[in-house]
Amino acid sequence: MFCIQTCRLARIWAIIYLYIATAYAGVSDIQLAVEQRAQAPIGEYLVSEKLDGVRGYWDGTHLFTRSGRQLSAPRWFTQGFPDYALDGELWMGRGRFEQISSLIRRKDPDPELWRGVRFMVFDLPSHSQKFSERYKIAKKELSEASRYLTVIEQKRFDNVKALDHWFNQVIEQGGEGLMLHHHASLYLSGRNTDVIKLKPMYDAEARVVAHQEGQGKYKGMLGALVVETPDGVRFKLGTGFTDRERREPPRVGAIVTYRYSGLTQKGTPRFASFLRVRFKE
């Protein structure tokens, strides 16, 4: 009897803790996705397009970036936003990451540019229901709240083939990828394995043209490679290296293989990461 009462009490306190944690969630408690294989059947996930915008967080009063910096958005932009927290993406359309990134860094808001921005809502951090219920609430309460608020559409797929078909369509149309939310997932601070990023990854080669020294713990070691593609595009490779590779980096003239996820408007690889040395000349 004592064990039963104790277990019940523990469950009650767990529910109370979850309510408090979600009710007072802030930017520092923002939920982050992982890149891994789905741990449940595809039919258990709600799927949306991964937007190439800037992560935004509405705390019920002010708009912030993922890092916690308050944004100087025009007052009319957030008029009609609810008094509870929203997690989403500040977006100006496919292929316009550079524009939205530049806009949110400005201290003085440009009204005309902000009219082209939408806050694409994908979650309700202060709500304790499972994700499928949070999505229903968002659709019901936010669809007519503001012309600058849009709840990102969530789809269900019965099998991987259907998911792959939509994934390919999104990529062909200039999208960045897909996001998979398990229908029963709670909003959690930090990395949540129930929220999965699905992005295309490509491999390519480039020639090393220079080395840049690292800073901090990489002082005296490689910080980044400056590389050039066969088309003459130069960019930096700063991630993907082991400590040994940073101490003994590929020499100038070496051909390296890197991985990336699409191209920026300037034609440089996005999220480029070093893989290996292909061969040396």
Short mmCIF file of C-alpha atoms in Angstrom, two decimals:
data_model
loop_
_atom_site.label_atom_id
_atom_site.label_comp_id
_atom_site.label_asym_id
_atom_site.label_seq_id
_atom_site.Cartn_x
_atom_site.Cartn_y
_atom_site.Cartn_z
CA MET A 1 0.00 0.00 0.00
CA PHE A 2 2.82 2.37 0.94
CA CYS A 3 4.54 1.68 -2.42
CA ILE A 4 1.33 2.36 -4.36
CA GLN A 5 0.75 5.66 -2.55
CA THR A 6 4.39 6.67 -3.00
CA CYS A 7 4.30 5.90 -6.72
CA ARG A 8 1.08 7.86 -7.15
CA LEU A 9 2.58 10.82 -5.27
CA ALA A 10 5.70 10.66 -7.45
CA ARG A 11 3.57 10.76 -10.61
CA ILE A 12 1.60 13.73 -9.28
CA TRP A 13 4.78 15.67 -8.53
CA ALA A 14 6.16 14.79 -11.97
CA ILE A 15 3.04 16.25 -13.60
CA ILE A 16 3.27 19.38 -11.44
CA TYR A 17 6.96 19.79 -12.30
CA LEU A 18 6.23 19.40 -16.01
CA TYR A 19 3.48 22.04 -15.81
CA ILE A 20 5.75 24.52 -14.02
CA ALA A 21 8.66 23.86 -16.37
CA THR A 22 6.60 24.38 -19.52
CA ALA A 23 4.62 27.31 -18.15
CA TYR A 24 7.79 29.28 -17.44
CA ALA A 25 9.92 28.08 -20.34
CA GLY A 26 12.14 30.82 -21.76
CA VAL A 27 14.53 31.31 -24.64
CA SER A 28 17.29 29.55 -22.69
CA ASP A 29 15.05 26.46 -22.52
CA ILE A 30 14.41 26.31 -26.25
CA GLN A 31 13.90 22.88 -27.80
CA LEU A 32 16.46 21.65 -30.33
CA ALA A 33 16.14 18.93 -32.97
CA VAL A 34 18.56 16.07 -33.64
CA GLU A 35 19.86 14.50 -36.84
CA GLN A 36 19.29 10.76 -36.55
CA ARG A 37 17.13 7.94 -37.84
CA ALA A 38 13.51 7.86 -36.72
CA GLN A 39 13.08 5.68 -33.65
CA ALA A 40 9.40 4.90 -34.35
CA PRO A 41 7.26 4.03 -37.39
CA ILE A 42 6.94 6.95 -39.83
CA GLY A 43 3.18 7.05 -39.28
CA GLU A 44 3.76 8.22 -35.69
CA TYR A 45 5.41 11.46 -36.81
CA LEU A 46 3.95 14.77 -37.94
CA VAL A 47 6.10 16.17 -40.74
CA SER A 48 6.64 19.75 -41.87
CA GLU A 49 9.01 21.57 -44.21
CA LYS A 50 12.25 22.77 -42.64
CA LEU A 51 12.37 26.47 -43.39
CA ASP A 52 15.57 28.39 -44.18
CA GLY A 53 14.81 31.32 -41.91
CA VAL A 54 15.94 32.55 -38.49
CA ARG A 55 14.70 30.86 -35.34
CA GLY A 56 12.36 33.10 -33.40
CA TYR A 57 10.82 32.90 -29.92
CA TRP A 58 7.83 34.92 -28.73
CA ASP A 59 7.59 34.95 -24.92
CA GLY A 60 4.09 36.44 -24.84
CA THR A 61 5.36 40.02 -24.86
CA HIS A 62 8.57 40.29 -26.88
CA LEU A 63 10.23 38.61 -29.84
CA PHE A 64 13.69 37.06 -29.45
CA THR A 65 16.29 35.18 -31.49
CA ARG A 66 17.40 31.71 -30.49
CA SER A 67 20.40 33.24 -28.66
CA GLY A 68 18.08 35.39 -26.54
CA ARG A 69 18.59 38.76 -28.25
CA GLN A 70 15.43 40.84 -28.33
CA LEU A 71 14.40 41.83 -31.85
CA SER A 72 13.49 45.34 -32.92
CA ALA A 73 10.38 44.33 -34.83
CA PRO A 74 7.76 46.99 -35.54
CA ARG A 75 4.95 47.04 -32.98
CA TRP A 76 2.34 46.34 -35.63
CA PHE A 77 4.18 43.14 -36.58
CA THR A 78 3.46 41.47 -33.23
CA GLN A 79 0.01 42.99 -32.75
CA GLY A 80 -2.41 40.12 -32.33
CA PHE A 81 0.24 37.68 -31.11
CA PRO A 82 -1.00 35.66 -28.09
CA ASP A 83 0.03 36.21 -24.48
CA TYR A 84 1.74 32.79 -24.35
CA ALA A 85 5.00 31.53 -25.82
CA LEU A 86 5.48 30.63 -29.48
CA ASP A 87 8.44 28.84 -31.05
CA GLY A 88 8.95 29.24 -34.77
CA GLU A 89 10.88 30.62 -37.71
CA LEU A 90 11.11 34.19 -39.00
CA TRP A 91 10.84 33.60 -42.72
CA MET A 92 10.74 35.60 -45.95
CA GLY A 93 10.37 32.68 -48.35
CA ARG A 94 12.55 29.94 -49.80
CA GLY A 95 16.08 30.97 -50.69
CA ARG A 96 15.96 34.25 -48.77
CA PHE A 97 17.98 33.36 -45.68
CA GLU A 98 20.53 36.12 -46.28
CA GLN A 99 17.76 38.75 -46.41
CA ILE A 100 16.03 37.70 -43.20
CA SER A 101 19.37 37.24 -41.44
CA SER A 102 20.39 40.77 -42.39
CA LEU A 103 17.04 42.23 -41.35
CA ILE A 104 16.95 40.78 -37.83
CA ARG A 105 20.47 42.12 -37.14
CA ARG A 106 19.33 45.71 -37.69
CA LYS A 107 18.71 47.83 -34.59
CA ASP A 108 16.23 50.07 -36.40
CA PRO A 109 13.43 48.03 -38.02
CA ASP A 110 12.72 48.69 -41.69
CA PRO A 111 8.89 48.62 -41.87
CA GLU A 112 8.76 47.81 -45.57
CA LEU A 113 11.07 44.80 -45.22
CA TRP A 114 9.23 43.52 -42.14
CA ARG A 115 5.99 43.45 -44.15
CA GLY A 116 7.53 40.57 -46.09
CA VAL A 117 8.27 38.55 -42.95
CA ARG A 118 6.10 35.81 -41.47
CA PHE A 119 6.51 34.20 -38.06
CA MET A 120 6.04 30.54 -38.92
CA VAL A 121 4.89 28.83 -35.72
CA PHE A 122 5.82 25.20 -35.16
CA ASP A 123 5.34 24.77 -31.42
CA LEU A 124 3.81 26.10 -28.19
CA PRO A 125 6.51 25.83 -25.47
CA SER A 126 4.23 26.77 -22.55
CA HIS A 127 1.64 24.10 -23.34
CA SER A 128 2.04 20.72 -21.64
CA GLN A 129 0.02 18.60 -24.11
CA LYS A 130 1.62 16.17 -26.56
CA PHE A 131 2.73 17.62 -29.90
CA SER A 132 -0.31 16.55 -31.94
CA GLU A 133 -2.57 18.34 -29.44
CA ARG A 134 -0.35 21.44 -29.38
CA TYR A 135 -0.60 21.55 -33.18
CA LYS A 136 -4.41 21.43 -33.02
CA ILE A 137 -4.46 24.24 -30.46
CA ALA A 138 -2.16 26.37 -32.59
CA LYS A 139 -4.33 25.85 -35.68
CA LYS A 140 -7.47 26.73 -33.75
CA GLU A 141 -6.19 29.77 -31.86
CA LEU A 142 -3.64 31.33 -34.23
CA SER A 143 -5.02 30.89 -37.75
CA GLU A 144 -6.85 34.25 -37.64
CA ALA A 145 -4.77 35.98 -34.95
CA SER A 146 -2.47 37.99 -37.24
CA ARG A 147 -1.56 38.19 -40.93
CA TYR A 148 2.06 37.86 -39.81
CA LEU A 149 1.50 34.59 -37.94
CA THR A 150 1.32 31.28 -39.82
CA VAL A 151 1.11 27.84 -38.26
CA ILE A 152 3.40 25.52 -40.24
CA GLU A 153 1.43 22.71 -41.88
CA GLN A 154 2.05 19.26 -40.44
CA LYS A 155 1.51 16.14 -42.55
CA ARG A 156 1.35 12.41 -41.81
CA PHE A 157 2.78 9.67 -44.03
CA ASP A 158 1.96 5.97 -43.94
CA ASN A 159 5.34 4.82 -45.22
CA VAL A 160 8.90 5.91 -45.95
CA LYS A 161 8.33 5.93 -49.71
CA ALA A 162 5.65 8.60 -49.40
CA LEU A 163 7.86 10.61 -47.06
CA ASP A 164 10.79 10.38 -49.50
CA HIS A 165 8.56 11.56 -52.34
CA TRP A 166 7.58 14.74 -50.49
CA PHE A 167 11.17 15.25 -49.31
CA ASN A 168 12.37 15.19 -52.93
CA GLN A 169 9.62 17.59 -53.98
CA VAL A 170 10.59 20.07 -51.26
CA ILE A 171 14.28 19.93 -52.23
CA GLU A 172 13.52 20.34 -55.95
CA GLN A 173 11.43 23.43 -55.15
CA GLY A 174 14.29 25.03 -53.22
CA GLY A 175 13.37 23.90 -49.71
CA GLU A 176 15.91 22.98 -47.05
CA GLY A 177 14.50 19.67 -45.85
CA LEU A 178 11.90 18.27 -43.44
CA MET A 179 11.20 18.24 -39.71
CA LEU A 180 9.70 15.18 -38.01
CA HIS A 181 7.90 15.59 -34.66
CA HIS A 182 6.72 12.47 -32.86
CA HIS A 183 3.00 12.95 -32.23
CA ALA A 184 3.31 12.21 -28.50
CA SER A 185 6.40 14.33 -27.86
CA LEU A 186 6.43 16.89 -25.05
CA TYR A 187 8.24 20.21 -25.43
CA LEU A 188 11.65 19.66 -23.82
CA SER A 189 14.56 21.96 -23.11
CA GLY A 190 17.65 21.16 -25.19
CA ARG A 191 18.03 18.30 -27.65
CA ASN A 192 14.85 16.27 -28.07
CA THR A 193 15.24 12.92 -29.85
CA ASP A 194 11.54 13.03 -30.76
CA VAL A 195 12.25 15.99 -33.08
CA ILE A 196 14.31 15.03 -36.13
CA LYS A 197 15.88 17.12 -38.90
CA LEU A 198 15.95 15.53 -42.35
CA LYS A 199 18.25 17.44 -44.73
CA PRO A 200 19.96 16.51 -48.00
CA MET A 201 23.72 16.17 -47.72
CA TYR A 202 26.08 16.37 -50.67
CA ASP A 203 29.76 15.56 -51.08
CA ALA A 204 32.12 17.59 -53.26
CA GLU A 205 35.81 18.33 -53.69
CA ALA A 206 37.91 21.49 -53.47
CA ARG A 207 41.57 22.47 -53.51
CA VAL A 208 43.26 23.86 -50.39
CA VAL A 209 44.60 27.36 -51.11
CA ALA A 210 45.45 28.60 -47.59
CA HIS A 211 45.42 27.85 -43.87
CA GLN A 212 43.94 30.04 -41.14
CA GLU A 213 45.24 29.69 -37.61
CA GLY A 214 42.78 28.79 -34.90
CA GLN A 215 41.92 30.73 -31.76
CA GLY A 216 41.36 29.74 -28.17
CA LYS A 217 41.98 26.03 -27.71
CA TYR A 218 43.05 25.82 -31.37
CA LYS A 219 45.71 28.50 -31.02
CA GLY A 220 48.80 27.34 -32.94
CA MET A 221 46.69 24.79 -34.82
CA LEU A 222 44.44 24.88 -37.86
CA GLY A 223 41.34 27.01 -37.47
CA ALA A 224 40.02 26.67 -41.01
CA LEU A 225 41.04 25.72 -44.52
CA VAL A 226 40.49 28.21 -47.31
CA VAL A 227 39.47 26.09 -50.29
CA GLU A 228 38.51 26.67 -53.90
CA THR A 229 36.02 24.67 -55.96
CA PRO A 230 36.63 23.73 -59.62
CA ASP A 231 34.31 26.64 -60.49
CA GLY A 232 36.55 29.10 -58.67
CA VAL A 233 34.35 29.62 -55.61
CA ARG A 234 36.37 30.15 -52.42
CA PHE A 235 35.11 29.50 -48.91
CA LYS A 236 36.29 28.31 -45.50
CA LEU A 237 36.14 24.82 -44.03
CA GLY A 238 36.27 25.15 -40.24
CA THR A 239 34.54 22.04 -38.92
CA GLY A 240 34.90 18.28 -39.22
CA PHE A 241 38.58 18.09 -38.25
CA THR A 242 40.12 15.88 -35.57
CA ASP A 243 42.74 17.43 -33.28
CA ARG A 244 45.40 15.48 -35.16
CA GLU A 245 44.20 16.94 -38.47
CA ARG A 246 44.31 20.40 -36.94
CA ARG A 247 47.90 19.82 -35.87
CA GLU A 248 48.81 18.31 -39.26
CA PRO A 249 46.38 19.90 -41.74
CA PRO A 250 46.13 19.06 -45.46
CA ARG A 251 48.83 21.04 -47.23
CA VAL A 252 48.16 23.77 -49.73
CA GLY A 253 47.40 22.11 -53.06
CA ALA A 254 45.73 19.06 -51.53
CA ILE A 255 42.30 18.04 -52.80
CA VAL A 256 39.82 17.55 -49.95
CA THR A 257 36.32 16.12 -49.84
CA TYR A 258 33.72 18.07 -47.88
CA ARG A 259 30.04 17.62 -47.06
CA TYR A 260 27.46 20.38 -47.33
CA SER A 261 23.72 21.03 -47.35
CA GLY A 262 22.81 23.05 -50.43
CA LEU A 263 24.15 26.42 -51.59
CA THR A 264 23.70 29.99 -50.38
CA GLN A 265 22.49 32.72 -52.73
CA LYS A 266 26.14 33.60 -53.27
CA GLY A 267 26.84 30.06 -54.46
CA THR A 268 28.92 28.98 -51.47
CA PRO A 269 28.22 25.64 -49.73
CA ARG A 270 26.00 25.81 -46.65
CA PHE A 271 27.13 24.08 -43.42
CA ALA A 272 30.25 22.75 -45.13
CA SER A 273 32.26 20.22 -43.12
CA PHE A 274 35.60 18.53 -43.84
CA LEU A 275 35.48 14.79 -44.55
CA ARG A 276 38.87 13.63 -45.82
CA VAL A 277 41.86 14.32 -48.03
CA ARG A 278 41.15 12.91 -51.50
CA PHE A 279 44.66 13.11 -52.88
CA LYS A 280 47.63 15.44 -52.96
CA GLU A 281 49.55 17.04 -55.82
#
